[in-house]
XYZ file of C-alpha atoms in Angstrom:
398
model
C 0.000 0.000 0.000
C 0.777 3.516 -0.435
C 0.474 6.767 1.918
C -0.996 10.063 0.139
C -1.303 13.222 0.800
C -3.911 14.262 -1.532
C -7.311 16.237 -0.604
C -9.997 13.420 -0.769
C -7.950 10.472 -1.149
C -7.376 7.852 2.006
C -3.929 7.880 3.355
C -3.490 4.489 2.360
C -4.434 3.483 -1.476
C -2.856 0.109 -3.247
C -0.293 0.484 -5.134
C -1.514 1.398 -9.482
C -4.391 3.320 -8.344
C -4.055 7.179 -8.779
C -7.104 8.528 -10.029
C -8.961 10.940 -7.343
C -11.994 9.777 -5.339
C -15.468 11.054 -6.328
C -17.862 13.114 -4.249
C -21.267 11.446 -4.554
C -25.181 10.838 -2.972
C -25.922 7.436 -1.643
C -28.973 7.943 -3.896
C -26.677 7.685 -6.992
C -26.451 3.779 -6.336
C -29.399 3.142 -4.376
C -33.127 2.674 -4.800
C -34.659 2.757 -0.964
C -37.615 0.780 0.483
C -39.057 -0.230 3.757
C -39.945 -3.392 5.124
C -42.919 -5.686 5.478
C -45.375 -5.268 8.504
C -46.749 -7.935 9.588
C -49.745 -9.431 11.569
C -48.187 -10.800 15.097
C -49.265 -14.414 14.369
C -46.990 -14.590 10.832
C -43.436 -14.406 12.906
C -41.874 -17.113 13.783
C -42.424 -19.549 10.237
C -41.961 -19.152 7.001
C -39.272 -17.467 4.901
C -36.453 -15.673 6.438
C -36.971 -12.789 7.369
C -33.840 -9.795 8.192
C -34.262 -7.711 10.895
C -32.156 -5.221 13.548
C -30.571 -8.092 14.846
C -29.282 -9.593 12.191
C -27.867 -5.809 10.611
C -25.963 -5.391 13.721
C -24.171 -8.491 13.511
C -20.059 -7.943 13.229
C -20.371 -10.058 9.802
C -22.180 -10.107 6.728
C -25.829 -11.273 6.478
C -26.342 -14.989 4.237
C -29.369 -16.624 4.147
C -27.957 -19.533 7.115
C -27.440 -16.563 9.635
C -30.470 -15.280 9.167
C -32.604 -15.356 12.892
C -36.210 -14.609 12.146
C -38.956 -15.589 9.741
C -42.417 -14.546 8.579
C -45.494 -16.223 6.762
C -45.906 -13.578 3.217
C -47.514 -14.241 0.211
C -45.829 -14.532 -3.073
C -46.438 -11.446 -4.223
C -45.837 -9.575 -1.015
C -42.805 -11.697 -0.833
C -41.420 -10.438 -4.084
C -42.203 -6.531 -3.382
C -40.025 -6.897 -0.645
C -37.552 -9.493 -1.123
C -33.141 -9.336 -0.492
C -30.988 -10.765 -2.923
C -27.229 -10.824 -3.065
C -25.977 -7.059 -2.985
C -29.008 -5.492 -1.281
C -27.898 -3.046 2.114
C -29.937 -3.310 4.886
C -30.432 -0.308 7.119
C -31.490 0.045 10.296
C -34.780 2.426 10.430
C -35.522 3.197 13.519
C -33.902 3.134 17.575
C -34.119 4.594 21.117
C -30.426 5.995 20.530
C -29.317 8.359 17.666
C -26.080 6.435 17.152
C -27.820 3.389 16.118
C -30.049 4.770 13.462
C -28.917 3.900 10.013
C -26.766 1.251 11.080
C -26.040 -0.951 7.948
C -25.125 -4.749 6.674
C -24.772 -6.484 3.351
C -26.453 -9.376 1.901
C -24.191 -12.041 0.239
C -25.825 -15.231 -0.310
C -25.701 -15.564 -4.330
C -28.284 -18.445 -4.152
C -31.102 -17.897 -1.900
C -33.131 -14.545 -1.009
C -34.778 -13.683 1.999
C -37.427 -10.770 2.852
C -36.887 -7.897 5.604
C -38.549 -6.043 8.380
C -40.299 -2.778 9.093
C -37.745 -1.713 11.293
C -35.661 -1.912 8.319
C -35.251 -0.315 4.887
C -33.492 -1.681 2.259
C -30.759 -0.583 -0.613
C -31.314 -1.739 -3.847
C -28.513 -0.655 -6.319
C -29.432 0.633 -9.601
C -25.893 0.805 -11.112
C -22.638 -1.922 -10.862
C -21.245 -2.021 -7.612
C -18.585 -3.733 -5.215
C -21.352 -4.428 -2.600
C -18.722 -5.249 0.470
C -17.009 -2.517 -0.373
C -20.446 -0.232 0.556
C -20.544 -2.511 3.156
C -17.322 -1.317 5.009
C -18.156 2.286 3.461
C -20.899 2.698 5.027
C -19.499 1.634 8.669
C -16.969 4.890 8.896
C -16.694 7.432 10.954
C -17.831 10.277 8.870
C -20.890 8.286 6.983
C -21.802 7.356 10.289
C -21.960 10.985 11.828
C -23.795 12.798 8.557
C -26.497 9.459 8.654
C -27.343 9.769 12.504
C -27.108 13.683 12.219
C -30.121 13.561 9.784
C -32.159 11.220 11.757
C -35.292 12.451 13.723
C -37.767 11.932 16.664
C -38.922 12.599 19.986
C -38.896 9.399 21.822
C -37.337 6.897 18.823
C -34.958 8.465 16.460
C -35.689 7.610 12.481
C -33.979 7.977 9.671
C -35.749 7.908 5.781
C -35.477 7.169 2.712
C -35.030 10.467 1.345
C -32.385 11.081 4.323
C -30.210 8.281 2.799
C -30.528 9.024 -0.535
C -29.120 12.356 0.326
C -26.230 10.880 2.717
C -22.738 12.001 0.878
C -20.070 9.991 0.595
C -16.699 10.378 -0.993
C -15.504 6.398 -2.859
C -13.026 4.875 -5.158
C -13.272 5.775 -8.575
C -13.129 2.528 -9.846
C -14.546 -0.973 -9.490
C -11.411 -2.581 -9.435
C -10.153 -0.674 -6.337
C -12.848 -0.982 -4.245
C -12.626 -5.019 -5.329
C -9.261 -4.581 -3.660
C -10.296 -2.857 -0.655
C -13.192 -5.014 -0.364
C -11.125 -7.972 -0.651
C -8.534 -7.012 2.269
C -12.012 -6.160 4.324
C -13.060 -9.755 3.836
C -9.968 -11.382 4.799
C -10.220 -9.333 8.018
C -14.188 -10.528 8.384
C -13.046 -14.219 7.652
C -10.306 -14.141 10.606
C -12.955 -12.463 13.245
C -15.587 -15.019 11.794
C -12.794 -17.682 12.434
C -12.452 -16.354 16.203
C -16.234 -16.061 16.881
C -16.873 -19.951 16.067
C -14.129 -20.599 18.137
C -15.454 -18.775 21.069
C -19.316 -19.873 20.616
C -17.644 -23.386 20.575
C -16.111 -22.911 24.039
C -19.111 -21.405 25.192
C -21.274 -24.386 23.962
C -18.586 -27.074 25.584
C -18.533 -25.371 28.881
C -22.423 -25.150 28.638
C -22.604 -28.754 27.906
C -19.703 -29.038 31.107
C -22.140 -27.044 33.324
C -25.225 -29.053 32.633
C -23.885 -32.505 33.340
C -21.563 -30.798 36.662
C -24.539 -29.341 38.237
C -26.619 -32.107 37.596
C -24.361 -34.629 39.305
C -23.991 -36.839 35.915
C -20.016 -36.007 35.501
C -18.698 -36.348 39.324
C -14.741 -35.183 40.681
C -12.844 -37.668 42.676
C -11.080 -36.027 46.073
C -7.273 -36.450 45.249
C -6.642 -39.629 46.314
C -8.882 -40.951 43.738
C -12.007 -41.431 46.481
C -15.518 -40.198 45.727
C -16.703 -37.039 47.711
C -19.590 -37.806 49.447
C -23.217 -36.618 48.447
C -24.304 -33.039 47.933
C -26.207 -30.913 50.506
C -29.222 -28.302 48.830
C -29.580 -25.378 50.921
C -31.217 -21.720 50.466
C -28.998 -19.143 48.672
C -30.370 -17.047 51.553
C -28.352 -19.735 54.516
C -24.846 -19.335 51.949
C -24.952 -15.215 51.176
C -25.537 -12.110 52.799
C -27.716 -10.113 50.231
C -27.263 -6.293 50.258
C -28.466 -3.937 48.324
C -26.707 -0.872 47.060
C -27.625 3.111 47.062
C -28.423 4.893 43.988
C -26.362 7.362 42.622
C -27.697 10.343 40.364
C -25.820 10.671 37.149
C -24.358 14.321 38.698
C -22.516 11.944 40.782
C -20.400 10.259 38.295
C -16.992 11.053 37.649
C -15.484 10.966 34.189
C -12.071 8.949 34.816
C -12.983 8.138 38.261
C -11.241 4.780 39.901
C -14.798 3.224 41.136
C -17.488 1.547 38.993
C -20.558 2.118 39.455
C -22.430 -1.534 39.091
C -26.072 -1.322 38.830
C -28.858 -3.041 37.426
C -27.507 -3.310 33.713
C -24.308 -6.082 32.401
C -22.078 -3.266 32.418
C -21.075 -0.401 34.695
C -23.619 2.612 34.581
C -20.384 5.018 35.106
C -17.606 6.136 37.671
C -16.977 7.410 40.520
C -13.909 8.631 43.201
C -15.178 6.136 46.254
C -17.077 2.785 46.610
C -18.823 1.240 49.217
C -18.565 -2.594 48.396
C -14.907 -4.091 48.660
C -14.444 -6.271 45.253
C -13.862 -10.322 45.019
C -17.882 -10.304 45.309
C -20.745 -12.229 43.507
C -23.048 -9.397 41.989
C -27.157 -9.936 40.672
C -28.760 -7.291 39.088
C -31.825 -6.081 40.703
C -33.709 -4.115 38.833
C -34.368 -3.270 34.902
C -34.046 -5.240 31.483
C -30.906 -7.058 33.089
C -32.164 -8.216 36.530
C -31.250 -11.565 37.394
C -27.841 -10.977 35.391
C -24.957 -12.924 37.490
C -21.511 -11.305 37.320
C -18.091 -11.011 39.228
C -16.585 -7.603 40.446
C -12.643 -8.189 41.167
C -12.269 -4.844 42.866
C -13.690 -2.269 45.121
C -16.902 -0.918 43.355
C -19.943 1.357 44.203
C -22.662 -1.007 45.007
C -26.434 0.755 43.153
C -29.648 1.064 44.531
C -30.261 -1.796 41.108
C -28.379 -4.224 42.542
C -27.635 -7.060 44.923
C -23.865 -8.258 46.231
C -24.029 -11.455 47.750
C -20.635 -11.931 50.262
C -20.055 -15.427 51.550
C -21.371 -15.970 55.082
C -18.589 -18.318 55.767
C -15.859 -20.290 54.327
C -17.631 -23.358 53.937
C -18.540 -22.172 50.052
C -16.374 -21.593 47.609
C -17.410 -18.170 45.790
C -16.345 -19.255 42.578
C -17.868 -22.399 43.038
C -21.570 -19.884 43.739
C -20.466 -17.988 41.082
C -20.533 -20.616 38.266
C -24.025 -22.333 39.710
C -25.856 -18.725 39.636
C -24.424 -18.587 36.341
C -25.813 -21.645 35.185
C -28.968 -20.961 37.154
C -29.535 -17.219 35.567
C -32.592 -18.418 33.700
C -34.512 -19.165 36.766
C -33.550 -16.235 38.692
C -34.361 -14.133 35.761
C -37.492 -15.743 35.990
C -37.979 -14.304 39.733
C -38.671 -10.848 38.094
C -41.958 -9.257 39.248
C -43.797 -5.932 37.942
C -45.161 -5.069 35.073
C -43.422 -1.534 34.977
C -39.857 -1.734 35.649
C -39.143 -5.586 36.507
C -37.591 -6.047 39.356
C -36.290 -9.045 41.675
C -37.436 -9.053 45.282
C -34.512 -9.978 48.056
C -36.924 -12.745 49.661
C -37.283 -14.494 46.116
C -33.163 -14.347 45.679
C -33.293 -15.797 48.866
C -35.156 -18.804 48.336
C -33.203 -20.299 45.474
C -32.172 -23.534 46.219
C -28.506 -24.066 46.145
C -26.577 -27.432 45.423
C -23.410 -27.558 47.439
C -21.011 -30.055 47.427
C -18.246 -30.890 49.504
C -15.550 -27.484 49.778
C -12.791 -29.753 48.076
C -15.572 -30.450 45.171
C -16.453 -26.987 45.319
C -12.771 -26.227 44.334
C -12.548 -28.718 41.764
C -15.433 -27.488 39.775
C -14.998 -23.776 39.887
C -10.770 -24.248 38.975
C -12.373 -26.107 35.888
C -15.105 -23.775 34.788
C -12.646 -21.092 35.537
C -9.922 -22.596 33.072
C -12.494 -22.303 30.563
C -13.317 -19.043 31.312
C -10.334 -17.767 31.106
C -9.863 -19.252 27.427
C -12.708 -17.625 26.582
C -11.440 -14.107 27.740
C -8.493 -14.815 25.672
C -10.262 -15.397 22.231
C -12.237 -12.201 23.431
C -8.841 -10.195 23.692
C -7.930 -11.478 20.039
C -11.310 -10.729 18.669
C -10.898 -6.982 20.016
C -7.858 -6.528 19.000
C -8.920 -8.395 15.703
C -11.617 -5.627 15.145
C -9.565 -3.028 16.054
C -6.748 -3.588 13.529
C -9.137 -4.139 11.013
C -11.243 -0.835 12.174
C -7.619 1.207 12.207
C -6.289 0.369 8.387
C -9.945 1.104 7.094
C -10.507 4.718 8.366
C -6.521 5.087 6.710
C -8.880 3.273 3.031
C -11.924 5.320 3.393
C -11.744 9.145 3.123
């Protein structure tokens, strides 16, 4: 590759490719169209059907990947239906950077239909389609698409707002081919990575099922059998606690201190805690209660959220830790209200608890641990996977 200086050029073009890029409309290679709408009881069979979820997947939409389906007739079938080339755009979302997210579709042998969520590209002139694909995913496409979205309470972006989206691309088919092609080798290696993360995901499933349920048993380490489990109340193990709100003014921007509430992540920062780490967490309240995590350090404990400290050293916390994370499902499925769900501190603790000798205990949380920590590993690669690959495009794009 080579580095250029020139005004709208990349800093990075191959090497034979001189010409200057062109200023264009998206609506120079794109018919636009929304999707189909319909009744409640056509989900769930039929023909496949593309929604958000599959347009903010990392890779490329085929027919195989492809979650959803919907019962359409022919003819409404072939108003609306995605073949090989089409962009998909995401219509409509609570947040302003979300709106106008895009994917491609690549399956050359089967077509599929799409959502009303969703509005879809149809070009009208020759294109490279994954190399709109990785176009359409940079920084300054991004910021013009979302900055002509709309709403009060959902933000929307139309048709005639992408038509009119500006974009600046290689003159030629055979350089975006190139571009397009480096792209995909950098989509085939994080594809490689995510299969080989789902597939330690699904083996330490599998591992967790037959553990918990007693059908795959450790020996003590003189080859012995432990003896037979106890089942006690999650209640008798853990002191549950529940944490004080803070008000957004009281996050700190940089500050040492997480502030773990009721979502999977931490809600902000802050410059003092109130819960020392090396603590089981549960969610308490919101879309995420019932979520099981692990904080390894001090933290600030929410009003959204439960820690549970070991009463005594009879359990093993990562031992608890693993079992509440096989058992999220049911204590998800202690959520009550019909407002903001929430999980009540009697409920938590009430869950029956399978504990097996201390020495077992150890055994089965230094296994599921192992495999935990392979999976953080294939994490760190896919990060650092999608950051390379993020890095040498905004040097391709303008």
């Amino acid at each position: 590759m080579t580095q250029t200086d020139h005004q709208n050029e990349p800093k990075l073009r191959f090497p034979g490719f001189d010409t200057a890029w062109e200023e264009k409309n998206l609506g120079e290679f794109f018919t636009f169209k929304n999707g189909v709408n319909a009744d409640k009881s056509a989900y769930g069979k039929g023909r496949k059907f593309i929604n958000v979820l599959d347009i903010i997947s990392d890779t490329p939409i085929t027919y195989d990947t492809i979650i959803g389906s919907v019962e359409i007739s022919d003819k409404e079938f072939e108003k609306n239906e995605v073949r090989y080339g089409d962009i998909l755009f995401q219509r409509s979302s609570e947040t302003r950077e979300e709106v106008g997210q895009s994917n491609v579709y690549l399956d050359q042998e089967r077509t599929a239909t799409f959502g009303g969520f969703v509005i879809r590209g149809r070009p009208i002139t020759e294109i490279e389609p994954e190399y709109f694909h990785n176009l359409l995913k940079t920084a300054r496409v991004r910021k013009d698409m979302t900055a002509r979205s709309g709403g009060s309470t959902r933000y929307n972006v139309g048709q005639e707002s992408l038509s009119a989206v500006p974009i600046t691309i290689a003159p030629t088919l055979n350089e975006q081919r190139k571009i397009a092609g480096f792209a995909g080798a950098m989509d085939a290696k994080i594809a490689q990575l995510e299969r080989k993360k789902a597939l330690v995901e699904d083996y330490k499933k599998g591992c967790m099922q037959q553990l918990f349920s007693q059908k795959i048993r450790f020996k003590d380490d003189i080859g012995n059998d432990f003896p037979d489990w106890e089942e006690k109340r999650l209640g008798g193990i853990v002191s549950i606690k529940k944490g004080h709100q803070l008000n957004r003014d009281d996050m700190i921007e940089g500050a040492e201190y997480p502030v773990i509430n009721g979502g999977i992540s931490a809600s902000g920062y802050t410059d003092t805690f109130n819960t020392k780490g090396s603590v089981i967490t549960v969610s308490e309240g919101g879309n995420s209660c019932g979520y099981v995590d692990w904080q390894p350090h001090d933290f600030w404990l929410g009003g959204h959220c439960y820690a549970l400290p070991l009463k005594d050293s009879v359990s093993h916390a990562g031992y608890l830790l693993q079992f509440l994370k096989n058992a999220q499902s049911g204590i998800m499925a202690l959520r009550v209200g019909s407002g903001l769900p929430n999980i009540q501190k009697r409920d938590l603790e009430k869950l029956p608890v399978a504990l097996p000798h201390p020495d077992e205990q150890r055994k089965i949380a230094d296994f599921l641990s192992a495999l935990d920590r392979k999976i953080d590993l294939i994490s760190q690669e896919l990060t650092h996977a999608r950051s390379f690959k993020q890095g040498l495009l905004q040097q391709m794009f303008v």
